[in-house]
Amino acid sequence: MSSDSISFTPEGSTRINGTDVQLRTTFDSAQATSQGSQGTAPIAATDPVLAGEFVLPGVFLGSQAVLARRLAGVAPGTEFKAFVGPGVAQQLFRLRSEKTEKAQTGTTTFDVHHYELVFDATPAPLLMHVYADDLGGLVRVEIPSQDRKSTR
């Protein structure tokens, strides 16, 4: 999701290493305000968000669907910024490559665009593969270093 679009409030609950985590983030003009808890510890953070910046919290596949649509027609080497979560510095990422591949569902074969993204993360860059159909719809997301694969 782009931060210059209409308001967006991701809210979610999860369990990380046996600890319940709840988080709600609201966006307005130039900031993201996050509140929640990790176990009994409160989470409260306000972060700047620039116009045109992507909102890519790792747990929301919907934000990655918006990313897939925005990558159509973008030249390799193009850089973007992303809000990935409260208290985390804005992440710079770039489109490393784009190629067309074949995918199959049942007996149907179709073209997918394979976008290879690199995030300037610490301590090492993070590689993400985003696959989209010809209309820009998200097909698959892979983050190899986290052994994470999501298919729509």
Rosetta silent file (secondary structure, phi, psi, omega in degrees, C-alpha in Angstrom):
SEQUENCE: MSSDSISFTPEGSTRINGTDVQLRTTFDSAQATSQGSQGTAPIAATDPVLAGEFVLPGVFLGSQAVLARRLAGVAPGTEFKAFVGPGVAQQLFRLRSEKTEKAQTGTTTFDVHHYELVFDATPAPLLMHVYADDLGGLVRVEIPSQDRKSTR
SCORE:     score description
SCORE:     0.000 S_00000001
   1 L     0.000  140.174  178.564    0.000    0.000    0.000 S_00000001
   2 E   -88.527  136.951 -176.413    1.282    3.460   -0.778 S_00000001
   3 L   -71.078  -10.513  178.487    1.319    5.920    2.140 S_00000001
   4 L   -93.461    8.717  177.863   -0.143    8.703   -0.010 S_00000001
   5 L   -92.344 -174.780 -177.986   -3.389    6.782   -0.527 S_00000001
   6 L   -60.006  164.179 -174.153   -6.511    6.808    1.638 S_00000001
   7 L   -59.414  148.752 -173.843   -6.176    5.925    5.313 S_00000001
   8 L  -144.443  127.520 -178.609   -5.192    2.389    6.141 S_00000001
   9 L  -126.882   89.595  175.315   -5.156    0.782    9.581 S_00000001
  10 L   -71.372  136.697  179.789   -3.513   -2.635    9.696 S_00000001
  11 E  -139.926  136.217 -178.614   -4.393   -4.418   12.902 S_00000001
  12 E  -162.178  164.308  176.050   -3.352   -7.873   13.903 S_00000001
  13 E  -131.025  143.966  177.334   -2.536  -10.416   16.530 S_00000001
  14 E  -153.870  177.174  176.351    0.071  -13.149   16.387 S_00000001
  15 E  -127.036  122.720 -178.985    2.232  -15.308   18.621 S_00000001
  16 E  -121.790  120.879 -178.840    6.022  -14.965   18.384 S_00000001
  17 L    49.582   41.379  177.206    8.255  -17.343   20.347 S_00000001
  18 L    80.922    5.008 -178.995    5.344  -18.147   22.666 S_00000001
  19 E  -113.726  130.290  177.306    4.471  -14.500   23.331 S_00000001
  20 E   -71.046  134.054  178.442    1.193  -12.903   22.225 S_00000001
  21 E  -126.830  129.302  175.535    1.675   -9.791   20.100 S_00000001
  22 E  -125.971  137.299 -176.269   -1.098   -7.332   19.214 S_00000001
  23 E  -148.254  138.718  175.292   -0.525   -4.301   17.021 S_00000001
  24 E  -135.618  127.667 -179.856   -2.584   -1.541   15.436 S_00000001
  25 E  -124.272  130.601  175.948   -1.027    1.131   13.214 S_00000001
  26 E  -114.414  147.313 -178.510   -2.822    4.203   11.871 S_00000001
  27 E  -119.944  135.814  170.330   -1.509    6.449    9.117 S_00000001
  28 E  -146.360  146.771 -175.839   -2.193   10.127    8.568 S_00000001
  29 L    26.146  -83.639 -172.115   -0.459   12.660    6.349 S_00000001
  30 L  -125.332   21.695  179.161    3.197   12.128    7.247 S_00000001
  31 E  -149.338  157.404  174.525    3.281    9.665   10.142 S_00000001
  32 E  -116.433  128.409  179.531    2.446    6.167   11.311 S_00000001
  33 E  -114.700  119.548 -176.876    1.269    5.732   14.897 S_00000001
  34 E  -115.253  137.920  177.114    1.503    2.202   16.305 S_00000001
  35 E  -140.099  148.598  177.807    0.078    0.893   19.581 S_00000001
  36 E   166.556 -154.475 -179.958   -0.197   -2.570   21.022 S_00000001
  37 E  -151.583  151.724  172.763    1.539   -5.055   23.263 S_00000001
  38 E  -125.118  100.703 -170.045    4.109   -7.819   23.192 S_00000001
  39 L    66.733 -123.957  177.687    3.186  -10.027   26.128 S_00000001
  40 L   -96.108   -5.007 -178.656    2.762   -7.554   28.989 S_00000001
  41 E   -84.208  128.311  178.329    5.108   -4.949   27.459 S_00000001
  42 E   -73.400  150.972  173.417    3.372   -2.057   25.704 S_00000001
  43 E  -116.168  125.130  176.533    4.259   -1.056   22.158 S_00000001
  44 E  -148.426  120.207 -178.982    3.966    2.637   21.303 S_00000001
  45 E  -152.208  146.216  172.858    5.766    4.289   18.410 S_00000001
  46 E  -124.448  126.392 -176.142    5.342    7.164   15.976 S_00000001
  47 E  -127.363  142.757  175.254    7.320    6.990   12.751 S_00000001
  48 E   -70.303  144.043  177.076    7.611    9.387    9.795 S_00000001
  49 L  -134.289  123.965 -176.870    6.126    8.114    6.533 S_00000001
  50 L   -86.205  152.979  175.437    6.881    9.863    3.250 S_00000001
  51 L   -58.756  135.282  179.570    4.420   10.394    0.395 S_00000001
  52 L    84.733   -5.389 -179.361    4.659    7.507   -2.062 S_00000001
  53 L   -74.107  143.961  177.042    6.296    5.197    0.478 S_00000001
  54 E   -79.362  148.982  172.307    5.114    1.574    0.576 S_00000001
  55 E  -108.687  108.597 -173.276    3.548    0.119    3.707 S_00000001
  56 L  -128.724   58.116  173.994    4.939   -3.427    3.918 S_00000001
  57 L   -64.282  134.218 -171.996    4.435   -4.992    7.333 S_00000001
  58 L   -58.618  -22.033 -174.993    5.542   -8.596    6.880 S_00000001
  59 L   -90.677   -3.917 -175.732    2.318  -10.157    8.169 S_00000001
  60 L  -109.395  100.249  179.817   -0.075   -8.490    5.702 S_00000001
  61 H   -62.519  -28.214  179.510   -0.192  -10.254    2.331 S_00000001
  62 H   -60.329  -36.701  178.815   -2.569   -7.539    1.103 S_00000001
  63 H   -68.515  -31.688  177.153    0.216   -4.932    1.205 S_00000001
  64 H   -73.211  -27.054  174.939    2.361   -7.220   -0.929 S_00000001
  65 H   -66.073  -39.349  176.958   -0.534   -7.477   -3.414 S_00000001
  66 H   -65.977  -41.007  177.931   -0.434   -3.681   -3.784 S_00000001
  67 H   -58.559  -44.544 -179.689    3.337   -3.881   -4.266 S_00000001
  68 H   -57.659  -42.722  179.263    2.883   -6.422   -7.087 S_00000001
  69 H   -66.241  -38.586 -177.961    0.554   -4.029   -8.953 S_00000001
  70 H   -72.878  -19.957 -178.790    2.910   -1.074   -8.512 S_00000001
  71 H   -78.005  -18.019 -178.625    5.903   -2.996   -9.917 S_00000001
  72 L   -57.942  125.636  176.527    4.332   -3.404  -13.371 S_00000001
  73 L    80.403    2.778 -179.732    6.360   -1.434  -15.906 S_00000001
  74 L   -84.111  137.868 -178.424    9.034   -0.370  -13.404 S_00000001
  75 L   -79.654  139.373  173.155   12.626   -0.530  -14.659 S_00000001
  76 L   -52.533  141.851 -176.797   15.196   -2.665  -12.816 S_00000001
  77 L    98.824  -16.606  179.321   17.315   -0.469  -10.561 S_00000001
  78 L   -64.111  135.493 -179.659   14.347    1.654   -9.438 S_00000001
  79 E  -105.465  148.485  178.945   14.494    2.370   -5.688 S_00000001
  80 E  -135.618  166.124  172.070   11.592    2.596   -3.248 S_00000001
  81 E  -121.318  150.264 -177.848   11.120    3.232    0.476 S_00000001
  82 E  -139.907  142.672  166.732    8.933    1.196    2.784 S_00000001
  83 E   -90.670  120.166 -176.735    7.446    1.400    6.271 S_00000001
  84 L  -111.355  -11.194  178.071    7.815   -2.142    7.626 S_00000001
  85 L   164.632  165.114 -176.614    6.795   -1.735   11.252 S_00000001
  86 L   -64.550  138.460  177.029    6.831    0.481   14.330 S_00000001
  87 L    72.187    4.049  179.545   10.188    1.708   15.543 S_00000001
  88 L  -102.628  134.770  179.658   11.978    0.251   12.514 S_00000001
  89 L   -59.515  149.582  175.810   13.872    2.615   10.238 S_00000001
  90 L   -54.520  138.133 -178.449   12.388    3.131    6.780 S_00000001
  91 E   -99.605  128.068  173.651   13.646    0.393    4.510 S_00000001
  92 E   -88.568  133.629  174.069   15.172    1.202    1.156 S_00000001
  93 E  -141.474  160.555 -177.927   14.607   -1.470   -1.478 S_00000001
  94 E  -140.052  154.404  174.929   15.140   -1.751   -5.199 S_00000001
  95 E   -82.245  111.799 -179.324   13.939   -3.831   -8.104 S_00000001
  96 E   -79.825  -42.810 -178.671   16.952   -5.950   -9.051 S_00000001
  97 E  -157.927  162.679  175.023   15.339   -7.766  -11.983 S_00000001
  98 E  -143.757  132.343  176.124   12.090   -8.655  -13.743 S_00000001
  99 E  -146.557  156.930  178.846   11.481  -11.582  -16.043 S_00000001
 100 E   -96.700  131.928  179.035    8.496  -13.424  -17.453 S_00000001
 101 E  -129.011  170.165  176.143    8.072  -17.072  -16.496 S_00000001
 102 E   -99.730  141.692  173.955    5.411  -19.743  -16.976 S_00000001
 103 E  -128.603  158.430 -178.688    3.176  -20.953  -14.138 S_00000001
 104 E  -136.656  134.632  171.963    0.646  -23.751  -14.108 S_00000001
 105 E  -126.399  115.336 -174.715   -2.555  -24.332  -12.176 S_00000001
 106 L    62.298 -122.304  178.916   -4.158  -27.651  -13.005 S_00000001
 107 L  -101.728    2.210 -178.031   -3.957  -27.902  -16.803 S_00000001
 108 E   -93.669  128.309  176.431   -3.843  -24.128  -17.355 S_00000001
 109 E  -110.316  138.570 -179.319   -0.494  -22.471  -18.108 S_00000001
 110 E  -148.011  161.664  178.357   -0.073  -18.689  -17.880 S_00000001
 111 E   -80.713  141.645  170.997    2.636  -16.010  -17.786 S_00000001
 112 E  -129.807  147.138  175.284    3.797  -14.540  -14.489 S_00000001
 113 E   -94.853  124.268 -179.434    6.142  -11.626  -13.913 S_00000001
 114 E  -102.223  110.526  179.219    8.915  -12.531  -11.495 S_00000001
 115 E  -102.784  127.028  176.995   10.202   -9.443   -9.657 S_00000001
 116 E  -104.844  116.523 -177.994   13.372   -9.800   -7.617 S_00000001
 117 E  -110.176  145.445  176.484   13.578   -7.151   -4.876 S_00000001
 118 E  -125.064  122.589  177.257   16.510   -6.411   -2.577 S_00000001
 119 E   -97.514  134.696  177.879   15.968   -4.669    0.774 S_00000001
 120 L   -80.239   74.578 -177.143   18.902   -2.846    2.359 S_00000001
 121 L   -97.688  159.164  177.012   18.453   -4.633    5.690 S_00000001
 122 L  -107.178  136.686    9.313   20.916   -5.055    8.550 S_00000001
 123 L   -88.831   -8.575 -178.839   23.017   -7.157    9.017 S_00000001
 124 L  -140.981  152.306  177.792   22.613   -8.419    5.428 S_00000001
 125 L   -57.286  147.519 -179.822   20.463   -7.484    2.422 S_00000001
 126 E  -109.135  128.216 -179.957   17.086   -9.249    2.250 S_00000001
 127 E   -98.817  133.579  176.800   15.953  -10.810   -1.020 S_00000001
 128 E  -131.599  134.141  175.222   12.230  -11.015   -1.861 S_00000001
 129 E  -107.674  126.821  177.894   10.644  -12.595   -4.942 S_00000001
 130 E  -119.443  128.473  179.544    7.221  -11.289   -5.974 S_00000001
 131 E  -114.191  130.983 -179.132    5.255  -13.046   -8.725 S_00000001
 132 E  -133.414  150.116  176.556    2.311  -11.311  -10.437 S_00000001
 133 L   -79.130 -179.059 -176.814   -0.029  -12.238  -13.283 S_00000001
 134 L   -64.352  -18.901  178.367   -0.437  -10.106  -16.430 S_00000001
 135 L   -93.879    0.831 -179.860   -3.046   -7.933  -14.676 S_00000001
 136 L    91.647    1.559  179.522   -0.707   -7.221  -11.743 S_00000001
 137 L   -71.208  137.518 -179.605   -2.470   -9.608   -9.369 S_00000001
 138 E   -65.889  131.428  177.596   -0.256  -11.174   -6.721 S_00000001
 139 E  -108.691  -44.631 -174.027    0.443  -14.866   -7.373 S_00000001
 140 E  -158.173  149.848  172.876    3.271  -15.677   -4.952 S_00000001
 141 E  -131.659  133.989  177.341    5.771  -14.115   -2.517 S_00000001
 142 E  -130.896  136.125  171.994    9.006  -15.786   -1.433 S_00000001
 143 E  -126.002   91.964 -172.014   11.585  -14.638    1.118 S_00000001
 144 H   -55.236  -41.069 -176.188   14.326  -17.289    0.843 S_00000001
 145 H   -67.103  -19.780  178.841   16.337  -16.286    3.943 S_00000001
 146 H  -105.848    5.577 -176.451   13.213  -16.733    6.100 S_00000001
 147 L    48.681   44.685 -176.925   12.073  -19.883    4.270 S_00000001
 148 E  -111.458  127.131  178.575    8.795  -18.040    3.706 S_00000001
 149 E  -137.393  127.687  177.832    6.489  -18.760    0.759 S_00000001
 150 E  -129.072  131.860  178.935    2.958  -17.437    0.328 S_00000001
 151 E  -123.847  136.339  178.126    0.702  -18.212   -2.610 S_00000001
 152 L   -89.196    0.000    0.000   -2.631  -16.564   -3.350 S_00000001
